[in-house]
Tab-separated table of C-alpha atoms in Angstrom:
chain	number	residue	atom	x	y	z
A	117	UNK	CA	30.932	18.741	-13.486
A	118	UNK	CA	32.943	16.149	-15.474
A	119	UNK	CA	31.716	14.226	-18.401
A	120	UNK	CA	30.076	10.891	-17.067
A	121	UNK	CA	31.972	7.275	-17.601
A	122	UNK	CA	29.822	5.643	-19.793
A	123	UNK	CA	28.277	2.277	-18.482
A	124	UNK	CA	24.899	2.211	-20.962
A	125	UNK	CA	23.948	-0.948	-20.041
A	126	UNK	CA	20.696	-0.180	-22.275
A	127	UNK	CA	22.647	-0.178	-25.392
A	128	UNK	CA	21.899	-3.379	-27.667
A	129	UNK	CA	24.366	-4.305	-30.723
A	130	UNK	CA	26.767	-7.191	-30.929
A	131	UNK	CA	26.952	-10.468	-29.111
A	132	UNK	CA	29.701	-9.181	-26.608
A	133	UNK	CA	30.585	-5.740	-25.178
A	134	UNK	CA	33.615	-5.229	-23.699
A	135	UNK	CA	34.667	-2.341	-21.762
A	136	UNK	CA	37.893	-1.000	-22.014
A	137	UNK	CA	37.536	2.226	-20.047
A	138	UNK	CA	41.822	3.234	-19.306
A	139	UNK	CA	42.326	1.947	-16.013
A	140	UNK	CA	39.719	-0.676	-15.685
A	141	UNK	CA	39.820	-4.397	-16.284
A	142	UNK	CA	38.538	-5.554	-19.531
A	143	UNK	CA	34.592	-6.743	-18.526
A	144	UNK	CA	32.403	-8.711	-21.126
A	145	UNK	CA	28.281	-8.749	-21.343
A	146	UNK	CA	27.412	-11.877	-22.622
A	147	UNK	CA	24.125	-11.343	-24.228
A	148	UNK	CA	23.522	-14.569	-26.445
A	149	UNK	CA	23.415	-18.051	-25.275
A	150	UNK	CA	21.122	-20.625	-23.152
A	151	UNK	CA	22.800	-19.424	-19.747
A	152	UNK	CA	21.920	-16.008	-20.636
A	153	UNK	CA	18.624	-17.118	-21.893
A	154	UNK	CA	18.061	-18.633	-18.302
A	155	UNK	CA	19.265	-15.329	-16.423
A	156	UNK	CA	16.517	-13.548	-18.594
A	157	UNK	CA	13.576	-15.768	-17.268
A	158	UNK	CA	15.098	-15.949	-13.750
A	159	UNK	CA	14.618	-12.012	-13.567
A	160	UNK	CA	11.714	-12.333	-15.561
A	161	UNK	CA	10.325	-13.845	-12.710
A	162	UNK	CA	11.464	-12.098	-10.121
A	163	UNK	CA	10.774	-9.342	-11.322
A	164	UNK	CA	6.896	-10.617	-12.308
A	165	UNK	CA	6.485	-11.069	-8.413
A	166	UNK	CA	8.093	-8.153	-7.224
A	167	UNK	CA	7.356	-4.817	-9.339
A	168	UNK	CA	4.875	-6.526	-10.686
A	169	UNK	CA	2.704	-7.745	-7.949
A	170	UNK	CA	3.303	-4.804	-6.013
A	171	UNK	CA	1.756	-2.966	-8.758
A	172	UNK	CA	-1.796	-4.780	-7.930
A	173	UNK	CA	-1.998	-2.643	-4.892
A	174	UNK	CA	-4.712	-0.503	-6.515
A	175	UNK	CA	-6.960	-3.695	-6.099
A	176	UNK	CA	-6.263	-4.230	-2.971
A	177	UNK	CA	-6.394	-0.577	-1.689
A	178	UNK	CA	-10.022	-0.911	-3.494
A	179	UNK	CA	-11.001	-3.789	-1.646
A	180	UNK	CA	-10.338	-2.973	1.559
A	181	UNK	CA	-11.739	0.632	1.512
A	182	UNK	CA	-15.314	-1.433	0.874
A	183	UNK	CA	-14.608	-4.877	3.095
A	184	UNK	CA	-12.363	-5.095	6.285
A	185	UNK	CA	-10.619	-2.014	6.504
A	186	UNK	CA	-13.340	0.473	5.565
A	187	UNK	CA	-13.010	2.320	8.748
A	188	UNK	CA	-9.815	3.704	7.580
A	189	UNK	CA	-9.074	6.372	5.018
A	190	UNK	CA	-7.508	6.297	1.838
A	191	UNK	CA	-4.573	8.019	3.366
A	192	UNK	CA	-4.102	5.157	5.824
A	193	UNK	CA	-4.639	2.548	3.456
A	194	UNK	CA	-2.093	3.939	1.332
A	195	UNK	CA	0.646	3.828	3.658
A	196	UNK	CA	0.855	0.372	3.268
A	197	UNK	CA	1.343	0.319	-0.055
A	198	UNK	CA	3.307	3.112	0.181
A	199	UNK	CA	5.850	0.847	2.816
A	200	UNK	CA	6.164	-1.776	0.105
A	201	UNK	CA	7.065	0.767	-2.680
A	202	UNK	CA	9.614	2.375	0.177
A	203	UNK	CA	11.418	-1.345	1.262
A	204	UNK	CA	11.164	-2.096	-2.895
A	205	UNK	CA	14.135	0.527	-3.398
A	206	UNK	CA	15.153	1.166	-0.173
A	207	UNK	CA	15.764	-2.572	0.040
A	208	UNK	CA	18.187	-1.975	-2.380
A	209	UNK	CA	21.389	-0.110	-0.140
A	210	UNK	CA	21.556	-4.134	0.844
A	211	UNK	CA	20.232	-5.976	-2.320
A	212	UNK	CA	22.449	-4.316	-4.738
A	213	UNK	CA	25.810	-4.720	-2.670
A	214	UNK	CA	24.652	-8.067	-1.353
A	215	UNK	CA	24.314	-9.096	-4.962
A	216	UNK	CA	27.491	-7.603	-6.079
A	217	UNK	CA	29.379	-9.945	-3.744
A	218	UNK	CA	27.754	-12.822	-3.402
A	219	UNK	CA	25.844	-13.671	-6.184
A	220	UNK	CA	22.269	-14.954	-7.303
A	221	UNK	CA	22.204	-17.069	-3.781
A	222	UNK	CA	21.660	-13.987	-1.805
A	223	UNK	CA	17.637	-14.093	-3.357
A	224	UNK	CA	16.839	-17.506	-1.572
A	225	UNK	CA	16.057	-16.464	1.798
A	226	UNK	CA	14.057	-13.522	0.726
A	227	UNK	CA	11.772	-15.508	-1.704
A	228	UNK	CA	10.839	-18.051	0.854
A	229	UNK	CA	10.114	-15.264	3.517
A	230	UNK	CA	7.717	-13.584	0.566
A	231	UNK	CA	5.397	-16.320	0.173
A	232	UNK	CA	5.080	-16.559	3.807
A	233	UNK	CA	4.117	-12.855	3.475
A	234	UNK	CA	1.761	-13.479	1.243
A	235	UNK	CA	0.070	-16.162	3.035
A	236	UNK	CA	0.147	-14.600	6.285
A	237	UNK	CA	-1.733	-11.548	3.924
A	238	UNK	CA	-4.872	-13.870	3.201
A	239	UNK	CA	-5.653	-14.563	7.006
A	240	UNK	CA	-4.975	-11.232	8.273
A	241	UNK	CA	-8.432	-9.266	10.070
A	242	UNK	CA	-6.327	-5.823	11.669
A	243	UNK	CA	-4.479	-2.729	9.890
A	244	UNK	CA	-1.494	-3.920	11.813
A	245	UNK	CA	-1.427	-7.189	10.684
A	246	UNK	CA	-1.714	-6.359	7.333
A	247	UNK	CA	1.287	-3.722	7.303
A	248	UNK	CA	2.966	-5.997	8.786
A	249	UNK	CA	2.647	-8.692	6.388
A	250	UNK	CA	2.212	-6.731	3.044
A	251	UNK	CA	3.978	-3.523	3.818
A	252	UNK	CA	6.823	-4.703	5.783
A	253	UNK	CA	8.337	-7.957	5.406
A	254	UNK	CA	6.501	-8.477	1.919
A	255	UNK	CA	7.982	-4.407	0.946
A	256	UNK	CA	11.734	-5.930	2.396
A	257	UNK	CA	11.691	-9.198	0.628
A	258	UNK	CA	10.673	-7.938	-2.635
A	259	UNK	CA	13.726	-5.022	-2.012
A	260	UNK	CA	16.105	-7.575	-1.745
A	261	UNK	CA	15.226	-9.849	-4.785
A	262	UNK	CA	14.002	-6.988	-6.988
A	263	UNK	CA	17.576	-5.193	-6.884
A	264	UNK	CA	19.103	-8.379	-7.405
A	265	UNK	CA	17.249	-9.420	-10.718
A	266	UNK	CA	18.027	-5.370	-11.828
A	267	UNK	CA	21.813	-6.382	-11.392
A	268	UNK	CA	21.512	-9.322	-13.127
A	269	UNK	CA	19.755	-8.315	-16.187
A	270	UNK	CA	19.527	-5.342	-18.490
A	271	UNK	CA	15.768	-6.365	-19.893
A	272	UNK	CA	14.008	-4.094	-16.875
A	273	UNK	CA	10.781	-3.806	-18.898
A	274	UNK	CA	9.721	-7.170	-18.187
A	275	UNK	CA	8.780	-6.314	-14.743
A	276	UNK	CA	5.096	-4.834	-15.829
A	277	UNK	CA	3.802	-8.210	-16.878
A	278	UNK	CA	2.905	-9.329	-13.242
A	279	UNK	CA	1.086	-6.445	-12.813
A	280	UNK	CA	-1.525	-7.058	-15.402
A	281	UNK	CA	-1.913	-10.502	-14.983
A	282	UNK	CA	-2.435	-10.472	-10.876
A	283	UNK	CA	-5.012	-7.365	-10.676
A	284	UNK	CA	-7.296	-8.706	-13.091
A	285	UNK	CA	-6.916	-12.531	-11.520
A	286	UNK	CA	-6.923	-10.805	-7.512
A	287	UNK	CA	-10.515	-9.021	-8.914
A	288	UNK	CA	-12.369	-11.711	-10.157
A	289	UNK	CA	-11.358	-13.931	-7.948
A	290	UNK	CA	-12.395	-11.617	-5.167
A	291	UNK	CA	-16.005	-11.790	-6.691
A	292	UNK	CA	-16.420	-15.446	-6.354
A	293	UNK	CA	-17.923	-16.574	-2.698
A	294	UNK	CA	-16.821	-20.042	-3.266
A	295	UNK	CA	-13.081	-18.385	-2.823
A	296	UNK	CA	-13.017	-15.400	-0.951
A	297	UNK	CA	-10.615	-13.748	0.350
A	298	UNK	CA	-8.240	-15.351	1.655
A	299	UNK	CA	-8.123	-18.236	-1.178
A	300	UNK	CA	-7.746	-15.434	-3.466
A	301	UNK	CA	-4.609	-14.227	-2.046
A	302	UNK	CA	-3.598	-18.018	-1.597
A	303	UNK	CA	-3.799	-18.990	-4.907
A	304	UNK	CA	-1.606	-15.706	-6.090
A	305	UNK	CA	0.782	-17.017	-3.346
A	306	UNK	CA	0.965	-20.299	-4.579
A	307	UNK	CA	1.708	-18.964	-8.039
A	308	UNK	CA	4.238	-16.809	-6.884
A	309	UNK	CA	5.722	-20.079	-4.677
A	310	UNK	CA	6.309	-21.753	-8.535
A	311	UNK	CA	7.808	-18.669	-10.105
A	312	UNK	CA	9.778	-18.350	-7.647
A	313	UNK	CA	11.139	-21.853	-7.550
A	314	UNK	CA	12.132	-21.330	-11.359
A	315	UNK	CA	13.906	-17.597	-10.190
A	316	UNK	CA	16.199	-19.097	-7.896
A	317	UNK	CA	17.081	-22.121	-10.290
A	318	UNK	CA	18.330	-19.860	-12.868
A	319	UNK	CA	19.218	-16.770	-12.234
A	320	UNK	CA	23.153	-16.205	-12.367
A	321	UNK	CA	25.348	-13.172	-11.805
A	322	UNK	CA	26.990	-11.880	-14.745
A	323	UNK	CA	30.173	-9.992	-13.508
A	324	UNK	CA	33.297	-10.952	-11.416
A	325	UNK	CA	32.100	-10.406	-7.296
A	326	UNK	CA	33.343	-7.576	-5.732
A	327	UNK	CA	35.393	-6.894	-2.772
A	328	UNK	CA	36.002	-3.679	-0.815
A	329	UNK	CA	34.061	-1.482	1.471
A	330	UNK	CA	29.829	-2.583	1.320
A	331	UNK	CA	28.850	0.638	0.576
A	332	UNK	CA	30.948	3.646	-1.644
A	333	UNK	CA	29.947	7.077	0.387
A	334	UNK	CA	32.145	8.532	-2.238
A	335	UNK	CA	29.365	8.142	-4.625
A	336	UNK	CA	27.489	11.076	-2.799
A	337	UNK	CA	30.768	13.341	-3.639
A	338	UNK	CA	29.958	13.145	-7.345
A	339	UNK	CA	27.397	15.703	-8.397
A	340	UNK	CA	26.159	13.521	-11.153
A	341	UNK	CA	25.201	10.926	-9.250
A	342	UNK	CA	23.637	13.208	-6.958
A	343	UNK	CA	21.946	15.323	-9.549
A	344	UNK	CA	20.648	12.235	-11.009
A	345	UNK	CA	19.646	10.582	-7.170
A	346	UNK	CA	17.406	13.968	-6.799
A	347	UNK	CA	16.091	14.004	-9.945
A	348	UNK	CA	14.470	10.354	-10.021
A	349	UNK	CA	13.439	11.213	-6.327
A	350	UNK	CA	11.228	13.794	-7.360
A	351	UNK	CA	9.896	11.667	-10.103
A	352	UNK	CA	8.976	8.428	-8.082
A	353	UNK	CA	7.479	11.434	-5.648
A	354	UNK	CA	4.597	11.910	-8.311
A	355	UNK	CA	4.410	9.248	-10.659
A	356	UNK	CA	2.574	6.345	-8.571
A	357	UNK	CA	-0.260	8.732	-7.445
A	358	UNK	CA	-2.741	7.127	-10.285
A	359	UNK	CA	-1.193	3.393	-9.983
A	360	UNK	CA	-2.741	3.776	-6.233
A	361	UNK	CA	-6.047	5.505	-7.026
A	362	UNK	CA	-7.140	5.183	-10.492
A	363	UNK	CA	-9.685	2.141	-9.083
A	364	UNK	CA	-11.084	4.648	-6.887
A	365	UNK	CA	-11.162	7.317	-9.363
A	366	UNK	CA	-12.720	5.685	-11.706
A	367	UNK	CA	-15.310	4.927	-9.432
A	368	UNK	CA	-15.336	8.392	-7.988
A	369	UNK	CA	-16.488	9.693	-11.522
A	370	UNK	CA	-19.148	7.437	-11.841
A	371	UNK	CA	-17.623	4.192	-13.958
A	372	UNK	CA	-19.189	0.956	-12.876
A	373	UNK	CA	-17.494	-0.878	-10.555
A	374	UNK	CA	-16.862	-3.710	-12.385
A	375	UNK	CA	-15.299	-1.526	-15.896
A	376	UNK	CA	-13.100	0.289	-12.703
A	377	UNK	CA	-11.288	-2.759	-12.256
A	378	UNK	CA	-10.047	-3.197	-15.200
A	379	UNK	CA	-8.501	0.504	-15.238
A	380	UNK	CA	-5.317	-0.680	-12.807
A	381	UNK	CA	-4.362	-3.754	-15.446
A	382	UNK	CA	-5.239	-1.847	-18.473
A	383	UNK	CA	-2.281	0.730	-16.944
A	384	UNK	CA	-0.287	-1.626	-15.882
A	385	UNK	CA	-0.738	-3.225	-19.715
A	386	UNK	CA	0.362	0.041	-21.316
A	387	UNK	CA	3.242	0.216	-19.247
A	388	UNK	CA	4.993	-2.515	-20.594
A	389	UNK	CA	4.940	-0.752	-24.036
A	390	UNK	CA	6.048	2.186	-21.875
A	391	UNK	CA	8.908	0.220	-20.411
A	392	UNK	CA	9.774	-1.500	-24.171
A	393	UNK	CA	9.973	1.402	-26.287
A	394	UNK	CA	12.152	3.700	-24.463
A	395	UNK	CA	14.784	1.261	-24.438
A	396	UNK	CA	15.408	1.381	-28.406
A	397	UNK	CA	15.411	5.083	-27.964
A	398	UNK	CA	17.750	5.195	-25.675
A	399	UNK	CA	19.822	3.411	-27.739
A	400	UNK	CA	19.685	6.370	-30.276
A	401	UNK	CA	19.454	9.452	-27.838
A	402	UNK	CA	20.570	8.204	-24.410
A	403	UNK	CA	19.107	7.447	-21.412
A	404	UNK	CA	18.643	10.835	-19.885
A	405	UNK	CA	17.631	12.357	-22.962
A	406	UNK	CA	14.850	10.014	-22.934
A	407	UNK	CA	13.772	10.572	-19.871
A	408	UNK	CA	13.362	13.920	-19.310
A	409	UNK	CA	10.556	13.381	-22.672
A	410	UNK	CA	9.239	10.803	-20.693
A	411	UNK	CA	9.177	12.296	-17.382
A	412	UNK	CA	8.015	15.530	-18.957
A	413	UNK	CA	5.193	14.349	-20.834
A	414	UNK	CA	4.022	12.425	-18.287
A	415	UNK	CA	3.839	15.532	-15.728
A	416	UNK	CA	1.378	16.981	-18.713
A	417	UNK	CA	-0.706	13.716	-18.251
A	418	UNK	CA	-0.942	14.433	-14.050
A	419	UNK	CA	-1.977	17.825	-15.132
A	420	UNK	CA	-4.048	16.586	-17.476
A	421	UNK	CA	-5.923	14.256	-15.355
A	422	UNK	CA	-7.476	16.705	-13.199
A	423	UNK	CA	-10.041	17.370	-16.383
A	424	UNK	CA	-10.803	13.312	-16.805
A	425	UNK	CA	-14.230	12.465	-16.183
A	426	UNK	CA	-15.850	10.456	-18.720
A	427	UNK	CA	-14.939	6.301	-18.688
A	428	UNK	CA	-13.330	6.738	-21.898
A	429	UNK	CA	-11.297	10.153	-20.735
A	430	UNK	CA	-10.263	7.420	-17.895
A	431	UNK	CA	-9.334	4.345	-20.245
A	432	UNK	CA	-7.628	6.732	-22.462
A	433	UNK	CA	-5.665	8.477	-19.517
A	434	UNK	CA	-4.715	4.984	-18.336
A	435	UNK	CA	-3.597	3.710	-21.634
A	436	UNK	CA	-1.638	6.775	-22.185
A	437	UNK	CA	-0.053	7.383	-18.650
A	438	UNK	CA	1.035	4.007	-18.324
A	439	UNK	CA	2.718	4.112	-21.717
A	440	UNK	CA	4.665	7.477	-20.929
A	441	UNK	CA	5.270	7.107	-16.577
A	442	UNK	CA	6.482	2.912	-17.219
A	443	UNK	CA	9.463	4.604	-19.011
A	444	UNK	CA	10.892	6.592	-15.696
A	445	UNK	CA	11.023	3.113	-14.077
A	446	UNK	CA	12.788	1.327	-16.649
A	447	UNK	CA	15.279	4.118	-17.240
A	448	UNK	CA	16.540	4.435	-13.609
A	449	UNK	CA	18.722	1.651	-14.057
A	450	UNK	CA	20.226	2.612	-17.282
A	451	UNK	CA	21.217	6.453	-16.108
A	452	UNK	CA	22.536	5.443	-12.699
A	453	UNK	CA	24.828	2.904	-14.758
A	454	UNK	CA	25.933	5.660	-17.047
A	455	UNK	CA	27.487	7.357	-13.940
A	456	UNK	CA	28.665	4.743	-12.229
A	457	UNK	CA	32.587	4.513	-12.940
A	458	UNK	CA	32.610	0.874	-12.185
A	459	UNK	CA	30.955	-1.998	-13.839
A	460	UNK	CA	31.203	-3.745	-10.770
A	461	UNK	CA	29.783	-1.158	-8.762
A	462	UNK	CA	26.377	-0.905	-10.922
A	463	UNK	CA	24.592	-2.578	-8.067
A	464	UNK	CA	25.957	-0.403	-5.024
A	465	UNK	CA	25.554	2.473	-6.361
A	466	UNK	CA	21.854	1.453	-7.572
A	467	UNK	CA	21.294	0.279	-4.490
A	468	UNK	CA	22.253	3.784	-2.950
A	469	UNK	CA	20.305	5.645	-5.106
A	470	UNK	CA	17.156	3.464	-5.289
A	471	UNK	CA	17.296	4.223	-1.188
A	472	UNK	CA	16.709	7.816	-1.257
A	473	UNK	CA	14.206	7.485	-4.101
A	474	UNK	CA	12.505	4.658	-1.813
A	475	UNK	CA	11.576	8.306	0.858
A	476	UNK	CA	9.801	9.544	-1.970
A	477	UNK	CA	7.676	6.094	-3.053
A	478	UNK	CA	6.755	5.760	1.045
A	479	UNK	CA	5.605	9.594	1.251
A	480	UNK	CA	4.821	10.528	-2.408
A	481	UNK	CA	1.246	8.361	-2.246
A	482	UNK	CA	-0.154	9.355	1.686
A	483	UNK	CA	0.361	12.890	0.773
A	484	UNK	CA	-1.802	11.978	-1.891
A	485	UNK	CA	-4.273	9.938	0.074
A	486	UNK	CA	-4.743	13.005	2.443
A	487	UNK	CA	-5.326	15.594	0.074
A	488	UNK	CA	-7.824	13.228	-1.429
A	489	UNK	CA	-9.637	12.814	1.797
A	490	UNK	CA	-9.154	16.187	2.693
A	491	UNK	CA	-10.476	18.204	-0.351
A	492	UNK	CA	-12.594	15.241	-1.585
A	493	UNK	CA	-11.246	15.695	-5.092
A	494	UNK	CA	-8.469	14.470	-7.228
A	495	UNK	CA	-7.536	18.178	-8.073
A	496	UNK	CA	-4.863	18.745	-5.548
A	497	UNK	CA	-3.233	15.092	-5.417
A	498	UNK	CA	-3.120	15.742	-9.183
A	499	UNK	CA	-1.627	19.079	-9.158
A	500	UNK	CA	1.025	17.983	-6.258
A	501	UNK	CA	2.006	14.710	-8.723
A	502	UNK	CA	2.571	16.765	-11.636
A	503	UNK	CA	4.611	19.237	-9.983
A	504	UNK	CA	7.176	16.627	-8.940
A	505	UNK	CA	7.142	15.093	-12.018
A	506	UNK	CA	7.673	18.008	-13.775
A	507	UNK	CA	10.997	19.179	-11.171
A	508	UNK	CA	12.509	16.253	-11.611
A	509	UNK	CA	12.439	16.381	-15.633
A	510	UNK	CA	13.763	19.872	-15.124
A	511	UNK	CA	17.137	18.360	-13.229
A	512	UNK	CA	17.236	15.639	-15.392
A	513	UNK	CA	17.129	18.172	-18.377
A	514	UNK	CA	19.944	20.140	-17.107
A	515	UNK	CA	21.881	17.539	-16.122
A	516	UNK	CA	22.231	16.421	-20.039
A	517	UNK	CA	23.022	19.696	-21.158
A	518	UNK	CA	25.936	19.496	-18.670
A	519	UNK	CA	27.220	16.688	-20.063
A	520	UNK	CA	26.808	17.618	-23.724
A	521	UNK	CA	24.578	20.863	-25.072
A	522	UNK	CA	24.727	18.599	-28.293
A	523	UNK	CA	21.572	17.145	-28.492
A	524	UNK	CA	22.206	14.485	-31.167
A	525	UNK	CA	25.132	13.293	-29.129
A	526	UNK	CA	23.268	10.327	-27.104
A	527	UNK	CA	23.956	10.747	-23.527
């Protein structure tokens, strides 16, 4: 395998980079700037009601299982959530080329469609209604925006904020009679509505639209890209196990219920330090250097979990975990860009990849969910997690020493 083109769009350093790769048109980054300023909080937003409100699915998944889906199993329940995780990346074979040629524009449809998801969430009664609503067209919507803000923006750990803010809101809220329900989930719409509104008045592409064929098969020709495709497929295949369960888990080991709802935020919380951090070491040792330590040490902490039992085992373990697994998410973006030998094709061939990682978020959680109901543990869903985890370090490991056995050489 070839060295990689370079395309670290993690890297952070003067006001303007310009690429000058031999054969490629000179492409600038603006990074400074009240336009730029404005593309930030446009993703920022998105991105707060896309990753980040998907990421409250824990609370939901541990309301239903006690109010009007508690004839179905954890395994069932999950699916949903597992659809939206799926049409979050998957969306992306359409977001990310859709984006590349037509610009921010392409995220207005989508956004109105999500708040009607939303809404249609708080006055749904049947299983089918709700994976309808929240799994499908609410999974598809967020796809398509979610890939779009990615494109537009390097600053991917801002996506964790929404999912502190909305599980602790979603749980109290769910506590008060005078609301309910379906007010709950109306009020988190209406919030969304706003944020929205602000998304699609400033967010801006920042590179040249492309033309050519909407996909690039050719992609799937380069064993880097495929390497690296694999690797974060096997990742996303274990790392959302606890953002689904650790409600329940907590609960499971005896935590009150009220303490257990705080475990999803307070993981959610930690990942935005997870999501931070790993950016300035990138900067120093690369982006797949990086995350093979943080996809490693966070297979130790799926391991690990199978001894948690004691609440502050579990606040630890979610303080920890979300630190080390936010890291794999915000680190996607930056190796698939490394590869890619285009600037203009950073959101195709994100796009691409994101779609085979989406099999592993719609799978990686049920499989979960069933060995959970099936053993009546956490030992096995554990054990399964941390094995993936673990694999897909090992690729990503080998992958760098391809490039460069040189481990102070940043790659």
């Amino acid at each position: 395998m070839n060295q990689p083109t370079v395309r670290d769009i993690s890297s952070s350093g003067s006001n303007e980079k310009d690429d000058t790769a031999p054969g490629h048109s000179i492409v600038t980054y603006p990074e400074g700037g009240f336009r730029a300023w404005m593309v930030v909080l446009g993703a920022f937003c998105i991105l707060f009601c896309t990753f980040g409100y998907l990421n409250t699915w824990g609370a939901y998944q541990d309301y239903y299982v006690t109010h009007q889906l508690s004839d179905y199993s954890s395994s069932a329940l999950a699916w949903i959530g597992s659809v939206q995780v799926f049409l979050l990346y998957g969306g992306g074979v359409v977001g990310g080329p859709l984006f590349d040629r037509y610009g921010a524009k392409v995220i207005i449809l989508p956004a109105i469609l999500f708040v009607f998801s939303v809404m249609m969430a708080s006055i749904c009664k049947q299983y089918y209604q709700y994976m309808l609503a929240q799994g499908i067209l609410g999974g598809l919507c967020c796809g398509l925006m979610f890939n779009s803000a990615m494109a537009s923006h390097r600053s991917n750990w801002l996506f964790a904020r929404g999912g502190v803010i909305f599980p602790i809101a979603l749980n109290r809220m769910f506590e008060n009679n005078h609301l309910g329900f379906g007010w709950s989930v109306r009020i988190v719409g209406f919030i969304i509505l706003a944020l929205l509104i602000i998304a699609m008045s400033t967010l801006r592409e920042r590179l040249p639209s492309r033309k050519g064929p909407f996909l690039v098969p050719s992609a799937f020709t380069n064993l880097n890209f495929v390497g690296t495709t694999i690797a974060l497929f096997f990742m996303i295949w274990g790392m959302f196990t606890p953002f689904f369960y650790i409600e329940i888990f907590a609960t499971y080991k005896g935590m009150g219920a009220t303490l257990a709802t705080y475990m999803l935020p307070i993981l959610n919380a930690a990942s935005i330090f997870g999501r931070l951090l790993p950016g300035f070491i990138a900067d120093k040792f690369g982006p797949f250097t990086t995350l093979f330590i943080s996809a490693t040490v966070t297979s130790v902490l799926l391991f690990s979990w199978i001894a948690v039992s004691s609440n502050a085992g579990i606040i630890v373990f979610s303080i920890f975990y979300g630190s080390c697994s936010g890291a794999i998410i915000s680190l996607m973006s930056p190796c698939i860009a490394k590869i890619t030998p285009e600037p203009q094709l950073i959101g195709t061939y994100l796009g691409m990849a994101l779609f085979v990682v989406a099999i592993a978020g719609l799978t990686g959680t049920p499989i979960c969910g069933a060995l959970i109901d099936r053993y009546n543990s956490f030992t096995q869903a554990a054990a399964f997690s941390g094995s993936c985890v673990m694999f897909g370090a090992v690729v990503i490991l080998l992958l760098r020493l391809n490039f460069n056995r040189h481990l102070r050489v940043p790659i």
